[in-house]
Tab-separated table of C-alpha atoms and ligand atoms in Angstrom:
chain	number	residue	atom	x	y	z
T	15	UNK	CA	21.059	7.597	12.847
T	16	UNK	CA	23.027	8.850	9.629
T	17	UNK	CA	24.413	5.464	9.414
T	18	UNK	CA	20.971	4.019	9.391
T	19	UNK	CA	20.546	6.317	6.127
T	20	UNK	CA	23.610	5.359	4.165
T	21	UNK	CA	23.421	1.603	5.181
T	22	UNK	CA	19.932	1.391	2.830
T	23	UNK	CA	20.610	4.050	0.498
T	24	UNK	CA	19.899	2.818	-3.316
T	25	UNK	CA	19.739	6.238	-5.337
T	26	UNK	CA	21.203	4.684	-8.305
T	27	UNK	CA	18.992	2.037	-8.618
T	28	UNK	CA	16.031	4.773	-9.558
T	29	UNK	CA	15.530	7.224	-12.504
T	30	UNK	CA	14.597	9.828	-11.003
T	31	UNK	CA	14.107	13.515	-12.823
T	32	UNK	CA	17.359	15.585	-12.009
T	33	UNK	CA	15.756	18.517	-9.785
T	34	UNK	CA	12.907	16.670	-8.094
T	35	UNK	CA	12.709	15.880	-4.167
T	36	UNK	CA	10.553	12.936	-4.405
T	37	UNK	CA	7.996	12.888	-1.459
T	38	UNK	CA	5.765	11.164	-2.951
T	39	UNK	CA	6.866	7.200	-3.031
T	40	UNK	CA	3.795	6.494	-0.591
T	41	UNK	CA	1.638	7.108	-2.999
T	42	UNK	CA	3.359	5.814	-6.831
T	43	UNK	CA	7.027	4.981	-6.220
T	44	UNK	CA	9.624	5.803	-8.617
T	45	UNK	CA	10.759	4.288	-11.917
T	46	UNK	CA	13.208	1.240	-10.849
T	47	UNK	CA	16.056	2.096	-14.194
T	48	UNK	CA	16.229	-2.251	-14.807
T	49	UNK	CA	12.291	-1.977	-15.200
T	50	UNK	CA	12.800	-0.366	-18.330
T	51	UNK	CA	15.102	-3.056	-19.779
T	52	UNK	CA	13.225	-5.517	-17.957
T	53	UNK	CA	9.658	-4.746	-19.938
T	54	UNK	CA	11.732	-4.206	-22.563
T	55	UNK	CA	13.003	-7.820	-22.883
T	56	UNK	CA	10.294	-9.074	-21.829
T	57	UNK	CA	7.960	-7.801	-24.456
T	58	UNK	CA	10.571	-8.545	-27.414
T	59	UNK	CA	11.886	-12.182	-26.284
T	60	UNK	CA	8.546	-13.404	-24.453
T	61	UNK	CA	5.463	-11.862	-26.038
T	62	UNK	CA	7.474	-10.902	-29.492
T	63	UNK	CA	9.287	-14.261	-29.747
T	64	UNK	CA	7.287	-17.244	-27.708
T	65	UNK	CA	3.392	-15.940	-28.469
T	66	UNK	CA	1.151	-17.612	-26.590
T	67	UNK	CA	3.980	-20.575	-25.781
T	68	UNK	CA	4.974	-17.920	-22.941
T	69	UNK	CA	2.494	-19.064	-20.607
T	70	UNK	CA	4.694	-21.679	-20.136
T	71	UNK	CA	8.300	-21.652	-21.516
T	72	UNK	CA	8.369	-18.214	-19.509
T	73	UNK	CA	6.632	-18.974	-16.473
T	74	UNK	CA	3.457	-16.712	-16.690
T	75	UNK	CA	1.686	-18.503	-15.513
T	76	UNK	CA	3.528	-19.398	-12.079
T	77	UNK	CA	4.523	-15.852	-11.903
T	78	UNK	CA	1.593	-14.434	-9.481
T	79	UNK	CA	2.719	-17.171	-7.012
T	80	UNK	CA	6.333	-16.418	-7.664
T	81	UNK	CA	6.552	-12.522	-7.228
T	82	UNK	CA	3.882	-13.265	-4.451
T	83	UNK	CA	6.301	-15.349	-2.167
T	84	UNK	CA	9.053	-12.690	-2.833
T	85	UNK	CA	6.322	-9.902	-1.673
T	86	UNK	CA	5.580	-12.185	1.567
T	87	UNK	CA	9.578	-12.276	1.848
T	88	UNK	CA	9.338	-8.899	2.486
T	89	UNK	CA	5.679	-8.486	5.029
T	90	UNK	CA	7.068	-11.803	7.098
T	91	UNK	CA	4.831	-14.147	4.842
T	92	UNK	CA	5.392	-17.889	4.481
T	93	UNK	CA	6.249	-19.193	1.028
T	94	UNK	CA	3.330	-19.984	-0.609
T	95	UNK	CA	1.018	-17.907	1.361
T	96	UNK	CA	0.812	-14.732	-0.949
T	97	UNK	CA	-0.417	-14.332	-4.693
T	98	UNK	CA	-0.753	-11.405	-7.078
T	99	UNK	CA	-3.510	-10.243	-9.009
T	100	UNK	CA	-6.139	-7.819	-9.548
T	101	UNK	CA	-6.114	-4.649	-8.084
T	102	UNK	CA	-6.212	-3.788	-4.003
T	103	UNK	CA	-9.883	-2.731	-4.273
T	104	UNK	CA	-10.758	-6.340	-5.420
T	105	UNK	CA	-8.232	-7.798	-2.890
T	106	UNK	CA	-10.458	-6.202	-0.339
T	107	UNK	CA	-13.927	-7.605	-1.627
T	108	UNK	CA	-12.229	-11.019	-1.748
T	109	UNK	CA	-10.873	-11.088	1.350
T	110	UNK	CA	-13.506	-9.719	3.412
T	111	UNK	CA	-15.949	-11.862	1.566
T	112	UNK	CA	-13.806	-15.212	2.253
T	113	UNK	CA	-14.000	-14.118	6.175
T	114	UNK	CA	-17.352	-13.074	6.545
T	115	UNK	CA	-17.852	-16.922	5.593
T	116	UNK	CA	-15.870	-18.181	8.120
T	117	UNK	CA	-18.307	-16.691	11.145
T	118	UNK	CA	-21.534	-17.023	9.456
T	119	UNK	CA	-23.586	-16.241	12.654
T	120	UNK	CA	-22.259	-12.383	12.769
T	121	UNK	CA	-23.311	-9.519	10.997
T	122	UNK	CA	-21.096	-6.734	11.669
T	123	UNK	CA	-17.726	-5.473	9.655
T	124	UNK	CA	-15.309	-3.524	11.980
T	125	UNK	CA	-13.323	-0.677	10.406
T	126	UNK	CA	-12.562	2.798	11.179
T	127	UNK	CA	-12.773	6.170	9.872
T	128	UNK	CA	-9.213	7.025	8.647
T	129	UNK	CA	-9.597	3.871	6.735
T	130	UNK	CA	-8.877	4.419	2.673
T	131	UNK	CA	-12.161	4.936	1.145
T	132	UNK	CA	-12.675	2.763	-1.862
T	133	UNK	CA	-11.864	-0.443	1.275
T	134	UNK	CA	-15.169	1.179	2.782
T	135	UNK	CA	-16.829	1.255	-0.650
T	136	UNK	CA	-16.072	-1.995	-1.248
T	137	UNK	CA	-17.744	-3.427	1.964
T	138	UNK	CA	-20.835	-1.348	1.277
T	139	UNK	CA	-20.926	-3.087	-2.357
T	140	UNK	CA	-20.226	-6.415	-1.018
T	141	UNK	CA	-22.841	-6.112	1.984
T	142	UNK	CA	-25.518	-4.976	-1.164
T	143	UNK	CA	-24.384	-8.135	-2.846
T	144	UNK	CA	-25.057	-10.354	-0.405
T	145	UNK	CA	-27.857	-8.836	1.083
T	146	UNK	CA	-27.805	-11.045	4.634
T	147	UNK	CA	-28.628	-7.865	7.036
T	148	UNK	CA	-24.405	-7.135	6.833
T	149	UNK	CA	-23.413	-3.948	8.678
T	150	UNK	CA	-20.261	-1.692	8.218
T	151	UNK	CA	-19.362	-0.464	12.023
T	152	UNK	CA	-17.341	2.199	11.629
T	153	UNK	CA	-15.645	4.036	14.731
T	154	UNK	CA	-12.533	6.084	15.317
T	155	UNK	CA	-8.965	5.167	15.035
T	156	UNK	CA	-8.525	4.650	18.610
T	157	UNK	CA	-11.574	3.372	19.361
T	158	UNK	CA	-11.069	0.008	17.345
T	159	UNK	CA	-9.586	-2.344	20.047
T	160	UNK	CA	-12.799	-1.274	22.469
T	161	UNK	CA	-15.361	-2.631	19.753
T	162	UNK	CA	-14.098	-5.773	19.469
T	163	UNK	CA	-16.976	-7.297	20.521
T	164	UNK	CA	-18.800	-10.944	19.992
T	165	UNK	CA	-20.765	-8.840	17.370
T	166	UNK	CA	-17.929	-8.332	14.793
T	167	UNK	CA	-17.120	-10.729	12.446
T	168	UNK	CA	-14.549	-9.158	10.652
T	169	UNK	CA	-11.999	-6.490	11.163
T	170	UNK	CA	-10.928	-4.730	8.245
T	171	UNK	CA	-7.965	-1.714	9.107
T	172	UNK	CA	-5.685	-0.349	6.715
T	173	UNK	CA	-2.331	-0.823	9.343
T	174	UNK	CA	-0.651	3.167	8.315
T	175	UNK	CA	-3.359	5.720	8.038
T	176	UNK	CA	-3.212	6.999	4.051
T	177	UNK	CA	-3.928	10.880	5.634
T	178	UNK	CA	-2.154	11.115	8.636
T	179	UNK	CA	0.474	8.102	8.831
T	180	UNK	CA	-0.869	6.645	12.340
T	181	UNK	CA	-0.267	3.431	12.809
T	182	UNK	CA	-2.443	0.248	14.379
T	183	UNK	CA	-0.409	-1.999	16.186
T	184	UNK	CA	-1.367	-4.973	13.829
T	185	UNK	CA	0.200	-7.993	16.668
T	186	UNK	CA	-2.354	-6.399	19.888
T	187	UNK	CA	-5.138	-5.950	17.563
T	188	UNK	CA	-4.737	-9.268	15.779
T	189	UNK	CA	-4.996	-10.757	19.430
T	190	UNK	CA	-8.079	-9.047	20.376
T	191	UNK	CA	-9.759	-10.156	17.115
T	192	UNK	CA	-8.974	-13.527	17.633
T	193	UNK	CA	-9.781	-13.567	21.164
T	194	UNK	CA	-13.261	-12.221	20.285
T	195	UNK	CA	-13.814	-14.684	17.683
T	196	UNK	CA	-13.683	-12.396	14.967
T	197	UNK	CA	-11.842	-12.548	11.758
T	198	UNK	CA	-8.913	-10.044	11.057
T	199	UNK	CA	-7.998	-8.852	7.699
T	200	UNK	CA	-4.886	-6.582	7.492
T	201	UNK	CA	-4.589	-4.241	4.211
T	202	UNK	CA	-1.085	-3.169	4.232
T	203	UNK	CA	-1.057	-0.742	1.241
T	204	UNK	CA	1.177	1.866	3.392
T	205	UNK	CA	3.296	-0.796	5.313
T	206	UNK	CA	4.707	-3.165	2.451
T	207	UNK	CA	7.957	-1.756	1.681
T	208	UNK	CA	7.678	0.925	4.454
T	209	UNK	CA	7.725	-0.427	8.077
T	210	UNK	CA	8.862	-4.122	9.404
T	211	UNK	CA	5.161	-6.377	9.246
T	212	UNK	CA	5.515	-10.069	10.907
T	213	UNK	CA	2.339	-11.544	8.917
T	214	UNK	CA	2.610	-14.733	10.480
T	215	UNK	CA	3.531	-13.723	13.766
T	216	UNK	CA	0.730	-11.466	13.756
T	217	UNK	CA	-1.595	-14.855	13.411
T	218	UNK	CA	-4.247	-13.033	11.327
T	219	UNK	CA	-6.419	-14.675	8.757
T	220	UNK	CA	-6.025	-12.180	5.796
T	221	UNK	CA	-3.789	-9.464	4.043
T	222	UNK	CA	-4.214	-7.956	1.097
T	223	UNK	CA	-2.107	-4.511	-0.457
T	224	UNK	CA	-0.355	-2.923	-3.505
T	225	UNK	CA	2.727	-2.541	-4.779
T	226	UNK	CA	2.758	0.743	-6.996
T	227	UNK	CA	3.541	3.022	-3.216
T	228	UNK	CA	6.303	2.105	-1.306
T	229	UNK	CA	7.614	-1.441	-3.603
T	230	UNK	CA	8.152	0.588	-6.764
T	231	UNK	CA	5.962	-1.507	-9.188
T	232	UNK	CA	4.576	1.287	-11.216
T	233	UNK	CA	1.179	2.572	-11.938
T	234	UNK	CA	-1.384	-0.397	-12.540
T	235	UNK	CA	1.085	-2.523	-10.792
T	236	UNK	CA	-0.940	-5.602	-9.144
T	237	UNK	CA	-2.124	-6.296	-5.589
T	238	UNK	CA	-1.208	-9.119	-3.347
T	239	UNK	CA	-3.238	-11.068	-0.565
T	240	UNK	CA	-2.443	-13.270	1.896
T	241	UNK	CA	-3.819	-16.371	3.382
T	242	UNK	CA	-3.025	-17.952	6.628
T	243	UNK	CA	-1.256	-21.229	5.910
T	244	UNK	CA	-3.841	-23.038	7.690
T	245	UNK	CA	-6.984	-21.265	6.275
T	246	UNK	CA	-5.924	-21.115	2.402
T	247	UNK	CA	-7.522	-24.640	1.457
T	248	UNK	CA	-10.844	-23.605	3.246
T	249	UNK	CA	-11.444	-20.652	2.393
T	250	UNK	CA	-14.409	-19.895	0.158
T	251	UNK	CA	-13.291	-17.478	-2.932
T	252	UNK	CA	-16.929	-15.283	-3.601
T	253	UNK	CA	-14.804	-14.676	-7.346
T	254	UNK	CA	-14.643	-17.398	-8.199
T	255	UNK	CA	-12.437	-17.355	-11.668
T	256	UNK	CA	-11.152	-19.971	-13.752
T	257	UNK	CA	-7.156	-18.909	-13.003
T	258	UNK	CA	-8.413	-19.750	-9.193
T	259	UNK	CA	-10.043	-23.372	-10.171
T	260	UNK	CA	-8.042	-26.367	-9.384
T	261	UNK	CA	-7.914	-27.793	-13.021
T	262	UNK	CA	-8.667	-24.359	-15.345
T	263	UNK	CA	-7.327	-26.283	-18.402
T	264	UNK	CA	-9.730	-29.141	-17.504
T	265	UNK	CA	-12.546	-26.081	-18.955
T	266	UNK	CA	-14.672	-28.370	-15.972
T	267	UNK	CA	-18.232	-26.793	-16.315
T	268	UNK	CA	-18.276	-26.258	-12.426
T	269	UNK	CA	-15.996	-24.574	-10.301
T	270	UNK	CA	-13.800	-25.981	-7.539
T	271	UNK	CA	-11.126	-24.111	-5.624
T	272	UNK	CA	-7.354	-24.445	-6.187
T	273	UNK	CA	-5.428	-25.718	-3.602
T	274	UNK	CA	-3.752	-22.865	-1.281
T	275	UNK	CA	-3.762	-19.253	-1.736
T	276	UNK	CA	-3.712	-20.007	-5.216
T	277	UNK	CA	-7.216	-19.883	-5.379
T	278	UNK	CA	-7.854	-16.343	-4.854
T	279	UNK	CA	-6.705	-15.667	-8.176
T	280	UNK	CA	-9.536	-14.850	-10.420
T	281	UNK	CA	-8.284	-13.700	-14.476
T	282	UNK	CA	-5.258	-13.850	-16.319
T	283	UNK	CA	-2.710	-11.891	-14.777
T	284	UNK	CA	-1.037	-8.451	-15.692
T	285	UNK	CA	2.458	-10.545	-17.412
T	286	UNK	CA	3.558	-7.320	-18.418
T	287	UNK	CA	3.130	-4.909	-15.481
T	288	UNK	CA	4.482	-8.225	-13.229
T	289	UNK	CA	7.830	-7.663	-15.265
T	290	UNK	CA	7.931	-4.249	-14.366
T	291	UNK	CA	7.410	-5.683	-10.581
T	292	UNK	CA	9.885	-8.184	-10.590
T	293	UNK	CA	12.391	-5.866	-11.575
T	294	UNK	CA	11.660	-3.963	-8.648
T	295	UNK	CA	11.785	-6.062	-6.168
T	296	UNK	CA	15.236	-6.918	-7.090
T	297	UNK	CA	16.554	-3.790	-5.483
T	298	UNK	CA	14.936	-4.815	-2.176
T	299	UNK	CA	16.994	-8.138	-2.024
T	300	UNK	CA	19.610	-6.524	-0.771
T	301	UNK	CA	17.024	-4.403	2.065
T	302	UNK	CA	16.777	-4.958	5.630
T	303	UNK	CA	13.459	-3.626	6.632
T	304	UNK	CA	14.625	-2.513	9.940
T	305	UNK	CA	17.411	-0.588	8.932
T	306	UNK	CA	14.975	0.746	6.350
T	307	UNK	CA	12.683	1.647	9.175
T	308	UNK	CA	15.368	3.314	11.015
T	309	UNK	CA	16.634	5.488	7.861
T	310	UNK	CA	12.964	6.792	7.230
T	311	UNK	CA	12.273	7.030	11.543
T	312	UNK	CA	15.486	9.347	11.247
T	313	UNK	CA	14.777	11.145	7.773
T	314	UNK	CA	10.946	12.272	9.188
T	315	UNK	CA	12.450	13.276	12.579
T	316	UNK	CA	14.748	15.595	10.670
T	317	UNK	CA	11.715	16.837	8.702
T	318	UNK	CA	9.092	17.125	11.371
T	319	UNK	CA	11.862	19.116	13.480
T	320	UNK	CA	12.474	21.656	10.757
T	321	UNK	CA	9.331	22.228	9.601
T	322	UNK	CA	8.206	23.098	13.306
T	323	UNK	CA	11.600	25.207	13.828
T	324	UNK	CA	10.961	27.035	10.310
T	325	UNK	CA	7.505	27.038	9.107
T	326	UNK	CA	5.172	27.737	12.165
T	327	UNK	CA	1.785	28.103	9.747
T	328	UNK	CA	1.896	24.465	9.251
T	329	UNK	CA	0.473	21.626	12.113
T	330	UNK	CA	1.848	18.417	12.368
T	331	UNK	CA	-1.059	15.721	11.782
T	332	UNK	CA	0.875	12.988	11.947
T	333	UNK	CA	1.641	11.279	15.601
T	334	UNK	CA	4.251	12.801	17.225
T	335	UNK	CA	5.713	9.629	18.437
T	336	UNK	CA	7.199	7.815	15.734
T	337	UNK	CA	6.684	4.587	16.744
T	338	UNK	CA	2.761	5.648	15.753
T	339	UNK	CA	3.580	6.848	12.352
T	340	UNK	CA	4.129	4.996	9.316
T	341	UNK	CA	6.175	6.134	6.824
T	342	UNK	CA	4.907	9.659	6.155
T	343	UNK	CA	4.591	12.799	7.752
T	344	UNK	CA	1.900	15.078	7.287
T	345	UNK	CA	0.969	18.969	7.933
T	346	UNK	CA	-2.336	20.416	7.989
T	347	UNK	CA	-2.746	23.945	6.579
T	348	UNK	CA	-5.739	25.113	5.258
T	349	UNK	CA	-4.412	26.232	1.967
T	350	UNK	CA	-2.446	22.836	1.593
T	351	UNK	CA	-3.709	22.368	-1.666
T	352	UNK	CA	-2.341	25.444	-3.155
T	353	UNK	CA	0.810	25.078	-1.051
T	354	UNK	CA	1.616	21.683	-2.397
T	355	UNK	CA	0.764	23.311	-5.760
T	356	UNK	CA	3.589	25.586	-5.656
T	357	UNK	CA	6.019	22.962	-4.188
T	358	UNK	CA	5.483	20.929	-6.959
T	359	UNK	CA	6.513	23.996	-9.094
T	360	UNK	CA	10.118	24.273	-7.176
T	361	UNK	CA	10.748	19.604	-7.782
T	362	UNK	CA	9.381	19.007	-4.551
T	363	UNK	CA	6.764	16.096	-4.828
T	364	UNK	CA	4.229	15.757	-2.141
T	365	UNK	CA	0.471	15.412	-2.324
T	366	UNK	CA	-2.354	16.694	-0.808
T	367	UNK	CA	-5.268	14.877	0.892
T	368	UNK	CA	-8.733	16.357	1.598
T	369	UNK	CA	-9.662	18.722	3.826
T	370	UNK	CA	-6.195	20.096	4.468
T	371	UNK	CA	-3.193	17.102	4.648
T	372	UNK	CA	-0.133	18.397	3.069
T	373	UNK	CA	1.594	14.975	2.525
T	374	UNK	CA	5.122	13.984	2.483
T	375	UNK	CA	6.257	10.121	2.462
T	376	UNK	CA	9.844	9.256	3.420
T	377	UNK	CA	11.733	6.351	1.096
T	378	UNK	CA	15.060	6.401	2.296
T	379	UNK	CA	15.768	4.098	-0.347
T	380	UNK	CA	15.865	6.933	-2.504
T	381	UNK	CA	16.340	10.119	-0.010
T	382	UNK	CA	18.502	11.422	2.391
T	383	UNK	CA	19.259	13.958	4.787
T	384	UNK	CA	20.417	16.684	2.102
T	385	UNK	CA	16.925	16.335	0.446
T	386	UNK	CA	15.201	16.352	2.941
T	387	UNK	CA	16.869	19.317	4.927
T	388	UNK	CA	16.181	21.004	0.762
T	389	UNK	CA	12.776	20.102	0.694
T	390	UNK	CA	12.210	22.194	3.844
T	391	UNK	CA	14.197	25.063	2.360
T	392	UNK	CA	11.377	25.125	-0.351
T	393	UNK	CA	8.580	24.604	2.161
T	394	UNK	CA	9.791	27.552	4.068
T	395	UNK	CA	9.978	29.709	0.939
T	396	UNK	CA	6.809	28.882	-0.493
T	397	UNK	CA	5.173	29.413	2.697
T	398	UNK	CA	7.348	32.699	4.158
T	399	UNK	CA	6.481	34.323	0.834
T	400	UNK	CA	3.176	33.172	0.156
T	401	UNK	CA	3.968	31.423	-3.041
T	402	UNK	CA	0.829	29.384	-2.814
T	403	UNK	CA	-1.655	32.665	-2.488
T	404	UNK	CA	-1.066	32.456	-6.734
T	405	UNK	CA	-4.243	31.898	-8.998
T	406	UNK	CA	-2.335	28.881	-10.707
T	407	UNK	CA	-2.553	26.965	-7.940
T	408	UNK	CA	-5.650	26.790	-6.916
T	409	UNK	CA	-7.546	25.301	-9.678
T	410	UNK	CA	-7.791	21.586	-8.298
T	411	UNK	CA	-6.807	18.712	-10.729
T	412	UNK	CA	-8.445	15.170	-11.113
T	413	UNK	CA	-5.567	13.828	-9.368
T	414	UNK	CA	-4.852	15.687	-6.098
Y	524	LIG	C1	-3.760	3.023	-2.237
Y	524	LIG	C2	-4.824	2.308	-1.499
Y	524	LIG	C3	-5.826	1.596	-2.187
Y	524	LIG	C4	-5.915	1.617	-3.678
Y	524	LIG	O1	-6.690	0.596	-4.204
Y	524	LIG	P1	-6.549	0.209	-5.732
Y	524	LIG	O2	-7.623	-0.756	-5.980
Y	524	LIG	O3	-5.179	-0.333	-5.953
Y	524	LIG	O4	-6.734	1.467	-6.538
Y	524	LIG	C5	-6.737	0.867	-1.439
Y	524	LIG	N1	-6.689	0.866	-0.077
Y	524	LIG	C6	-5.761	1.554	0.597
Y	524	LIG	C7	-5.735	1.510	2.087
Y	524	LIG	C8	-4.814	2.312	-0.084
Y	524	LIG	O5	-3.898	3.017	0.581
């Protein structure tokens, strides 16, 4: 177990603030320190010193397919399967757009209700859009597999829960989609960089997710999606923009599809914020995602064990079993706002989730046992003396 911790262990790679615990990596990971150098360089020798002749004498415009493959390196992705762009919200449209095409004689979208919102919101938009008598099925978590049914022509699940950290088992629900005839797009946003995904192995049509949580690109960072490697030159791209077209330079008055995943691009491409990303994923070339697994499987079983030992007012509402849980733990308590308020005070980072989720993500890229056996020290303080029951923390902020 404490070998598992050491073995991934990258502290030095990260600036992080002296005095913070850092639970928070599931949600915006920490500063990468060659990020800064790398923007850095990049915006004086590229931008500064090439102008526009960047584009090509630095590789701009290759570099959504580039940084996508090493993203797929890292979700068990083909080469040439993944691109960036955009943001995750848009990844979703696109992708569950492309499938709904591929099974034009159903009408029903599968998801569930611990699904991230704005992946539901973007359904509802893209079912108004269309306006073909589309309908957003939603059940509950475990209910999924059961309503696979010759309805459903897509199923759209977010694999890790964003509240409570459960987890789908992506290869047995993959399976059922495909033996229904359905189409199954994955949205990884709490598993890339987290938990060991087999993308290909998985067999499913689509995945799309972000790389500002657990892959350290930084605020604004972009999204990725994937194509299966026998789907990407069919598939039907509903934005369809000119960085997706097979000639853009050609300026062709009419549209026509790039070859490959490379066609799900829509815009020019955040250069910049891709610098940031690159840098980033430099520290997970030397990662093994199952020893990565491991470290965080052993740091949340520390946590989860002390908490419950220590800090009775809180309930776990993540799944016990960690083979169910992604790569955060989370407590309910019904002043979990104002609790995580007042751990914040003391450096230690979590977040808070409507109507009660006190949220805690484990990057044992950056943590270990000593932080979080300290992070509990402050929990039990905060919540032994009633730290949180403090006007200050109760006023909620934009950004919970
Ligand atoms: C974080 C997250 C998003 C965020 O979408 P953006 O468009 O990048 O803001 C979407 N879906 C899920 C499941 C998420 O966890």
């Amino acid at each position: 177990m404490r070998k598992g911790v050491q073995v991934v262990l990258k502290k030095e790679f990260f600036d992080l603030p002296t005095g913070v615990i850092y639970l928070d990596g599931n949600s915006l990971g920490p500063l990468p320190k060659a990020a800064q150098a790398r923007v850095a360089a990049m915006m004086q020798d590229e931008w500064g010193q090439m102008l526009i002749r960047g584009w090509n004498a630095a590789g701009w415009m290759e570099q959504p397919a580039r940084v996508g493959d090493r993203v797929g390196r890292l979700i068990g992705a083909p080469a040439g399967t993944v691109v960036m762009g955009d943001t995750l919200s848009v990844k979703v449209y696109q992708a569950v757009a492309a499938a709904l095409n591929m099974v034009p004689e159903r009408r029903v979208i599968l998801s569930d209700r611990g699904n991230f919102p704005t992946d539901l919101y973007m359904v509802q938009g893209l079912i108004q859009a269309l306006d073909r008598g589309y309908e957003l099925r939603l059940v509950e978590p475990a209910a999924v597999a059961d309503a696979i049914d010759a309805d459903v022509a897509v199923v759209l699940l977010t694999q890790v829960d964003y509240r409570t950290g459960r987890m789908h088992d992506m290869a047995s629900i993959s399976a059922q989609a495909q033996d229904a005839g359905a189409v199954m797009v994955w949205d990884l946003a709490h598993s890339a960089g987290a938990v060991p995904v087999d993308l290909e192995g998985c067999g499913c049509a689509f995945a799309v997710g972000c790389t500002y949580k657990y892959l350290n690109g930084g605020p604004g960072a972009p999204a990725f999606i994937y194509v299966r490697k026998d789907l990407a030159d069919r598939v039907e791209p509903v934005l369809a923009g000119w960085l997706g077209h097979d000639a853009p330079f050609a300026f062709d008055l009419d549209y026509r599809p790039a070859s490959g995943v490379g066609r799900m691009r829509v815009g020019t491409p955040p250069v910049i914020q891709m610098a940031a990303l690159e840098a980033a994923l430099d520290v997970w070339e030397a990662v093994d995602i199952s020893e990565l697994r491991s470290a965080s499987v052993a740091l949340q079983e520390i946590f989860i064990s002390e908490v419950e030992a220590r800090v009775p007012a809180l309930t776990l509402a993540s799944p016990r079993a960690a083979a169910h849980r992604g790569s955060q733990v989370s407590f309910a308590f019904e002043h979990g706002y104002a609790a995580i308020q007042a751990l914040i005070a003391r450096g230690v980072i979590g977040d808070f989730r409507s109507p009660d989720i006190m949220r805690f993500g484990f990057t044992p890229l950056y943590l270990d046992e000593a932080d979080v056996r300290a992070a509990v020290d402050h929990i039990e303080v905060v919540m032994r003396d009633r730290l949180w029951d403090n006007p200050v923390y109760q006023t909620r902020q934009a950004v919970t």
